[in-house]
Amino acid sequence: MRERVKKGQKQIDVEEALQTYGDMVYRLALVQMKNRSEAEDVFQEVFLRLVRYRDRIQGEDHLKPWLLRVTVNCCRKQFDSAYRKRTVHTEREMAAEETYEMELPGNPVYDAVTSLPDDYRSTVHLFYYEQYSVREISEIMDISESAVKTRLSRARGMLKEKLKGEFADDGTI
């Protein structure tokens, strides 16, 4: 990733960051928000913040964790917004929502992951889909490593319980 030099300080190239990390940010927002339009709002907010605060980011190594952290925070902020609390989705609207995993219709594992509580869903997504280590997740989510391990363990237990009937015949769970 190129960095521009401005007044003796390196500055992140936002367009290149968008090309490199845009899909990752959108996937995480979509998993969190479970709604395309809200995920797009979060996506825009994340990259607007990148434009606003790019001079504070200390190089390319810091950029990806910063983007993930901001995405998680923007999703939390969106969940806490008064507008979202007053909005009620009809069953038809919820059924019509598409996600980036829709090419696997009725995927029970994906459905089980999206039904997890927010904190567990974020942790599972970062660990399994984005392949971050426990240490990296603890830094991104600003929680201790033991909290990440606990969330992963509890999420696995919840997933095992939810998927018990789905895979009982082939012995995978």
PDB file of C-alpha atoms in Angstrom:
ATOM      1  CA  MET A   1       0.000   0.000   0.000  1.00  0.00           C
ATOM      2  CA  ARG A   2       1.356   3.385  -0.945  1.00  0.00           C
ATOM      3  CA  GLU A   3       1.604   6.080   1.624  1.00  0.00           C
ATOM      4  CA  ARG A   4       1.887   9.742   0.729  1.00  0.00           C
ATOM      5  CA  VAL A   5       4.431  11.887   2.523  1.00  0.00           C
ATOM      6  CA  LYS A   6       2.937  15.096   3.858  1.00  0.00           C
ATOM      7  CA  LYS A   7       4.892  17.505   6.047  1.00  0.00           C
ATOM      8  CA  GLY A   8       7.349  14.833   7.119  1.00  0.00           C
ATOM      9  CA  GLN A   9       4.564  12.389   7.974  1.00  0.00           C
ATOM     10  CA  LYS A  10       3.294   9.468   5.921  1.00  0.00           C
ATOM     11  CA  GLN A  11      -0.368   9.627   4.960  1.00  0.00           C
ATOM     12  CA  ILE A  12      -2.548   6.694   3.928  1.00  0.00           C
ATOM     13  CA  ASP A  13      -3.855   6.568   0.347  1.00  0.00           C
ATOM     14  CA  VAL A  14      -7.621   6.261   0.931  1.00  0.00           C
ATOM     15  CA  GLU A  15      -8.448   4.995  -2.572  1.00  0.00           C
ATOM     16  CA  GLU A  16      -5.942   2.184  -2.281  1.00  0.00           C
ATOM     17  CA  ALA A  17      -7.188   1.350   1.217  1.00  0.00           C
ATOM     18  CA  LEU A  18     -10.714   1.179  -0.181  1.00  0.00           C
ATOM     19  CA  GLN A  19      -9.592  -1.227  -2.912  1.00  0.00           C
ATOM     20  CA  THR A  20      -7.546  -3.377  -0.534  1.00  0.00           C
ATOM     21  CA  TYR A  21      -9.801  -3.517   2.520  1.00  0.00           C
ATOM     22  CA  GLY A  22     -13.251  -2.487   1.259  1.00  0.00           C
ATOM     23  CA  ASP A  23     -14.594  -6.048   0.931  1.00  0.00           C
ATOM     24  CA  MET A  24     -13.352  -6.981   4.396  1.00  0.00           C
ATOM     25  CA  VAL A  25     -15.021  -3.940   5.990  1.00  0.00           C
ATOM     26  CA  TYR A  26     -18.280  -4.566   4.137  1.00  0.00           C
ATOM     27  CA  ARG A  27     -18.376  -8.281   5.069  1.00  0.00           C
ATOM     28  CA  LEU A  28     -17.851  -7.512   8.744  1.00  0.00           C
ATOM     29  CA  ALA A  29     -20.513  -4.784   8.656  1.00  0.00           C
ATOM     30  CA  LEU A  30     -22.933  -7.118   6.875  1.00  0.00           C
ATOM     31  CA  VAL A  31     -22.410  -9.924   9.373  1.00  0.00           C
ATOM     32  CA  GLN A  32     -22.959  -7.483  12.217  1.00  0.00           C
ATOM     33  CA  MET A  33     -25.899  -5.548  10.826  1.00  0.00           C
ATOM     34  CA  LYS A  34     -27.673  -8.431   8.991  1.00  0.00           C
ATOM     35  CA  ASN A  35     -29.014  -5.818   6.612  1.00  0.00           C
ATOM     36  CA  ARG A  36     -27.498  -4.622   3.341  1.00  0.00           C
ATOM     37  CA  SER A  37     -28.504  -0.975   3.593  1.00  0.00           C
ATOM     38  CA  GLU A  38     -27.291  -0.649   7.191  1.00  0.00           C
ATOM     39  CA  ALA A  39     -24.029  -2.422   6.276  1.00  0.00           C
ATOM     40  CA  GLU A  40     -23.559   0.076   3.443  1.00  0.00           C
ATOM     41  CA  ASP A  41     -24.137   2.942   5.882  1.00  0.00           C
ATOM     42  CA  VAL A  42     -21.496   1.513   8.222  1.00  0.00           C
ATOM     43  CA  PHE A  43     -19.121   0.978   5.286  1.00  0.00           C
ATOM     44  CA  GLN A  44     -19.467   4.626   4.263  1.00  0.00           C
ATOM     45  CA  GLU A  45     -19.009   5.839   7.806  1.00  0.00           C
ATOM     46  CA  VAL A  46     -15.814   3.786   8.225  1.00  0.00           C
ATOM     47  CA  PHE A  47     -14.218   5.201   5.093  1.00  0.00           C
ATOM     48  CA  LEU A  48     -15.362   8.739   5.905  1.00  0.00           C
ATOM     49  CA  ARG A  49     -13.578   8.365   9.219  1.00  0.00           C
ATOM     50  CA  LEU A  50     -10.510   7.100   7.351  1.00  0.00           C
ATOM     51  CA  VAL A  51     -10.512  10.283   5.246  1.00  0.00           C
ATOM     52  CA  ARG A  52     -10.950  12.390   8.373  1.00  0.00           C
ATOM     53  CA  TYR A  53      -8.340  10.628  10.540  1.00  0.00           C
ATOM     54  CA  ARG A  54      -5.837   9.181   8.039  1.00  0.00           C
ATOM     55  CA  ASP A  55      -3.074  11.428   9.364  1.00  0.00           C
ATOM     56  CA  ARG A  56      -3.387   9.707  12.769  1.00  0.00           C
ATOM     57  CA  ILE A  57      -2.851   6.198  11.388  1.00  0.00           C
ATOM     58  CA  GLN A  58       0.728   5.087  11.873  1.00  0.00           C
ATOM     59  CA  GLY A  59       1.382   3.315   8.576  1.00  0.00           C
ATOM     60  CA  GLU A  60       0.054   0.311   6.705  1.00  0.00           C
ATOM     61  CA  ASP A  61       0.539  -2.152   9.584  1.00  0.00           C
ATOM     62  CA  HIS A  62      -1.855  -0.127  11.717  1.00  0.00           C
ATOM     63  CA  LEU A  63      -4.446   0.434   8.966  1.00  0.00           C
ATOM     64  CA  LYS A  64      -6.179  -2.979   8.818  1.00  0.00           C
ATOM     65  CA  PRO A  65      -6.702  -3.327  12.590  1.00  0.00           C
ATOM     66  CA  TRP A  66      -7.836   0.317  12.700  1.00  0.00           C
ATOM     67  CA  LEU A  67     -10.431  -0.325   9.978  1.00  0.00           C
ATOM     68  CA  LEU A  68     -11.748  -3.428  11.756  1.00  0.00           C
ATOM     69  CA  ARG A  69     -11.939  -1.629  15.091  1.00  0.00           C
ATOM     70  CA  VAL A  70     -13.772   1.344  13.560  1.00  0.00           C
ATOM     71  CA  THR A  71     -16.164  -1.030  11.758  1.00  0.00           C
ATOM     72  CA  VAL A  72     -17.032  -2.830  15.008  1.00  0.00           C
ATOM     73  CA  ASN A  73     -17.513   0.509  16.777  1.00  0.00           C
ATOM     74  CA  CYS A  74     -19.698   1.920  13.976  1.00  0.00           C
ATOM     75  CA  CYS A  75     -21.865  -1.211  14.076  1.00  0.00           C
ATOM     76  CA  ARG A  76     -22.290  -0.855  17.837  1.00  0.00           C
ATOM     77  CA  LYS A  77     -23.165   2.812  17.406  1.00  0.00           C
ATOM     78  CA  GLN A  78     -25.718   1.909  14.730  1.00  0.00           C
ATOM     79  CA  PHE A  79     -27.303  -0.716  17.017  1.00  0.00           C
ATOM     80  CA  ASP A  80     -27.587   1.838  19.795  1.00  0.00           C
ATOM     81  CA  SER A  81     -29.130   4.542  17.604  1.00  0.00           C
ATOM     82  CA  ALA A  82     -32.620   5.685  18.495  1.00  0.00           C
ATOM     83  CA  TYR A  83     -33.745   5.331  14.864  1.00  0.00           C
ATOM     84  CA  ARG A  84     -32.826   1.632  14.746  1.00  0.00           C
ATOM     85  CA  LYS A  85     -34.570   0.945  18.038  1.00  0.00           C
ATOM     86  CA  ARG A  86     -37.810   2.408  16.657  1.00  0.00           C
ATOM     87  CA  THR A  87     -37.551   0.625  13.289  1.00  0.00           C
ATOM     88  CA  VAL A  88     -39.441  -2.640  12.953  1.00  0.00           C
ATOM     89  CA  HIS A  89     -38.692  -4.908   9.987  1.00  0.00           C
ATOM     90  CA  THR A  90     -41.501  -6.939   8.557  1.00  0.00           C
ATOM     91  CA  GLU A  91     -40.953 -10.654   8.041  1.00  0.00           C
ATOM     92  CA  ARG A  92     -41.075 -10.216   4.262  1.00  0.00           C
ATOM     93  CA  GLU A  93     -38.325  -7.557   4.345  1.00  0.00           C
ATOM     94  CA  MET A  94     -36.152  -9.694   6.578  1.00  0.00           C
ATOM     95  CA  ALA A  95     -36.589 -12.741   4.341  1.00  0.00           C
ATOM     96  CA  ALA A  96     -35.693 -10.708   1.255  1.00  0.00           C
ATOM     97  CA  GLU A  97     -32.385  -9.526   2.681  1.00  0.00           C
ATOM     98  CA  GLU A  98     -29.347 -10.832   0.844  1.00  0.00           C
ATOM     99  CA  THR A  99     -25.954 -11.394   2.358  1.00  0.00           C
ATOM    100  CA  TYR A 100     -22.567 -12.141   0.892  1.00  0.00           C
ATOM    101  CA  GLU A 101     -23.121 -15.809   1.823  1.00  0.00           C
ATOM    102  CA  MET A 102     -26.390 -16.155  -0.117  1.00  0.00           C
ATOM    103  CA  GLU A 103     -24.770 -18.360  -2.749  1.00  0.00           C
ATOM    104  CA  LEU A 104     -25.183 -21.114  -0.127  1.00  0.00           C
ATOM    105  CA  PRO A 105     -28.967 -21.016   0.372  1.00  0.00           C
ATOM    106  CA  GLY A 106     -30.108 -22.210   3.744  1.00  0.00           C
ATOM    107  CA  ASN A 107     -26.554 -22.805   4.978  1.00  0.00           C
ATOM    108  CA  PRO A 108     -27.226 -23.964   8.556  1.00  0.00           C
ATOM    109  CA  VAL A 109     -23.749 -23.026   9.811  1.00  0.00           C
ATOM    110  CA  TYR A 110     -24.012 -19.479   8.479  1.00  0.00           C
ATOM    111  CA  ASP A 111     -27.550 -19.161   9.842  1.00  0.00           C
ATOM    112  CA  ALA A 112     -26.345 -20.368  13.241  1.00  0.00           C
ATOM    113  CA  VAL A 113     -23.426 -17.887  13.254  1.00  0.00           C
ATOM    114  CA  THR A 114     -25.678 -14.952  12.353  1.00  0.00           C
ATOM    115  CA  SER A 115     -28.057 -15.887  15.159  1.00  0.00           C
ATOM    116  CA  LEU A 116     -25.321 -15.539  17.806  1.00  0.00           C
ATOM    117  CA  PRO A 117     -25.315 -12.486  20.102  1.00  0.00           C
ATOM    118  CA  ASP A 118     -23.401  -9.509  18.638  1.00  0.00           C
ATOM    119  CA  ASP A 119     -20.171  -9.884  20.626  1.00  0.00           C
ATOM    120  CA  TYR A 120     -19.916 -13.601  19.900  1.00  0.00           C
ATOM    121  CA  ARG A 121     -20.754 -13.089  16.224  1.00  0.00           C
ATOM    122  CA  SER A 122     -17.998 -10.448  15.865  1.00  0.00           C
ATOM    123  CA  THR A 123     -15.463 -12.649  17.580  1.00  0.00           C
ATOM    124  CA  VAL A 124     -16.337 -15.711  15.473  1.00  0.00           C
ATOM    125  CA  HIS A 125     -16.245 -13.635  12.282  1.00  0.00           C
ATOM    126  CA  LEU A 126     -12.829 -12.159  13.042  1.00  0.00           C
ATOM    127  CA  PHE A 127     -11.407 -15.521  14.116  1.00  0.00           C
ATOM    128  CA  TYR A 128     -12.783 -17.831  11.414  1.00  0.00           C
ATOM    129  CA  TYR A 129     -13.607 -15.581   8.457  1.00  0.00           C
ATOM    130  CA  GLU A 130     -10.854 -12.952   8.740  1.00  0.00           C
ATOM    131  CA  GLN A 131      -8.421 -15.415  10.411  1.00  0.00           C
ATOM    132  CA  TYR A 132      -7.152 -13.120  13.142  1.00  0.00           C
ATOM    133  CA  SER A 133      -5.369 -14.500  16.173  1.00  0.00           C
ATOM    134  CA  VAL A 134      -6.813 -14.225  19.672  1.00  0.00           C
ATOM    135  CA  ARG A 135      -4.266 -11.503  20.469  1.00  0.00           C
ATOM    136  CA  GLU A 136      -5.190  -9.472  17.382  1.00  0.00           C
ATOM    137  CA  ILE A 137      -8.922  -9.791  18.119  1.00  0.00           C
ATOM    138  CA  SER A 138      -8.353  -8.596  21.681  1.00  0.00           C
ATOM    139  CA  GLU A 139      -6.620  -5.485  20.318  1.00  0.00           C
ATOM    140  CA  ILE A 140      -9.291  -4.847  17.677  1.00  0.00           C
ATOM    141  CA  MET A 141     -12.213  -5.261  20.076  1.00  0.00           C
ATOM    142  CA  ASP A 142     -10.386  -3.664  23.018  1.00  0.00           C
ATOM    143  CA  ILE A 143     -10.974  -6.614  25.348  1.00  0.00           C
ATOM    144  CA  SER A 144      -8.619  -9.034  27.063  1.00  0.00           C
ATOM    145  CA  GLU A 145      -7.303 -12.175  25.374  1.00  0.00           C
ATOM    146  CA  SER A 146      -9.092 -14.299  27.965  1.00  0.00           C
ATOM    147  CA  ALA A 147     -12.377 -12.551  27.093  1.00  0.00           C
ATOM    148  CA  VAL A 148     -11.805 -13.425  23.407  1.00  0.00           C
ATOM    149  CA  LYS A 149     -11.115 -17.064  24.332  1.00  0.00           C
ATOM    150  CA  THR A 150     -14.217 -17.139  26.514  1.00  0.00           C
ATOM    151  CA  ARG A 151     -16.383 -15.683  23.751  1.00  0.00           C
ATOM    152  CA  LEU A 152     -15.019 -18.174  21.225  1.00  0.00           C
ATOM    153  CA  SER A 153     -15.623 -21.070  23.610  1.00  0.00           C
ATOM    154  CA  ARG A 154     -19.163 -19.964  24.422  1.00  0.00           C
ATOM    155  CA  ALA A 155     -19.921 -19.290  20.749  1.00  0.00           C
ATOM    156  CA  ARG A 156     -18.685 -22.769  19.817  1.00  0.00           C
ATOM    157  CA  GLY A 157     -20.927 -24.229  22.503  1.00  0.00           C
ATOM    158  CA  MET A 158     -23.920 -22.277  21.218  1.00  0.00           C
ATOM    159  CA  LEU A 159     -23.160 -23.324  17.646  1.00  0.00           C
ATOM    160  CA  LYS A 160     -22.779 -26.939  18.687  1.00  0.00           C
ATOM    161  CA  GLU A 161     -26.153 -26.822  20.415  1.00  0.00           C
ATOM    162  CA  LYS A 162     -27.860 -25.091  17.480  1.00  0.00           C
ATOM    163  CA  LEU A 163     -26.361 -27.454  14.914  1.00  0.00           C
ATOM    164  CA  LYS A 164     -26.763 -30.652  16.931  1.00  0.00           C
ATOM    165  CA  GLY A 165     -29.567 -32.025  14.744  1.00  0.00           C
ATOM    166  CA  GLU A 166     -28.090 -30.797  11.448  1.00  0.00           C
ATOM    167  CA  PHE A 167     -24.904 -32.837  11.523  1.00  0.00           C
ATOM    168  CA  ALA A 168     -25.712 -35.630  13.962  1.00  0.00           C
ATOM    169  CA  ASP A 169     -25.644 -38.296  11.234  1.00  0.00           C
ATOM    170  CA  ASP A 170     -22.176 -37.635   9.860  1.00  0.00           C
ATOM    171  CA  GLY A 171     -20.411 -37.193  13.227  1.00  0.00           C
ATOM    172  CA  THR A 172     -18.860 -33.798  12.467  1.00  0.00           C
ATOM    173  CA  ILE A 173     -20.185 -32.156  15.621  1.00  0.00           C
TER     174      ILE A 173
END
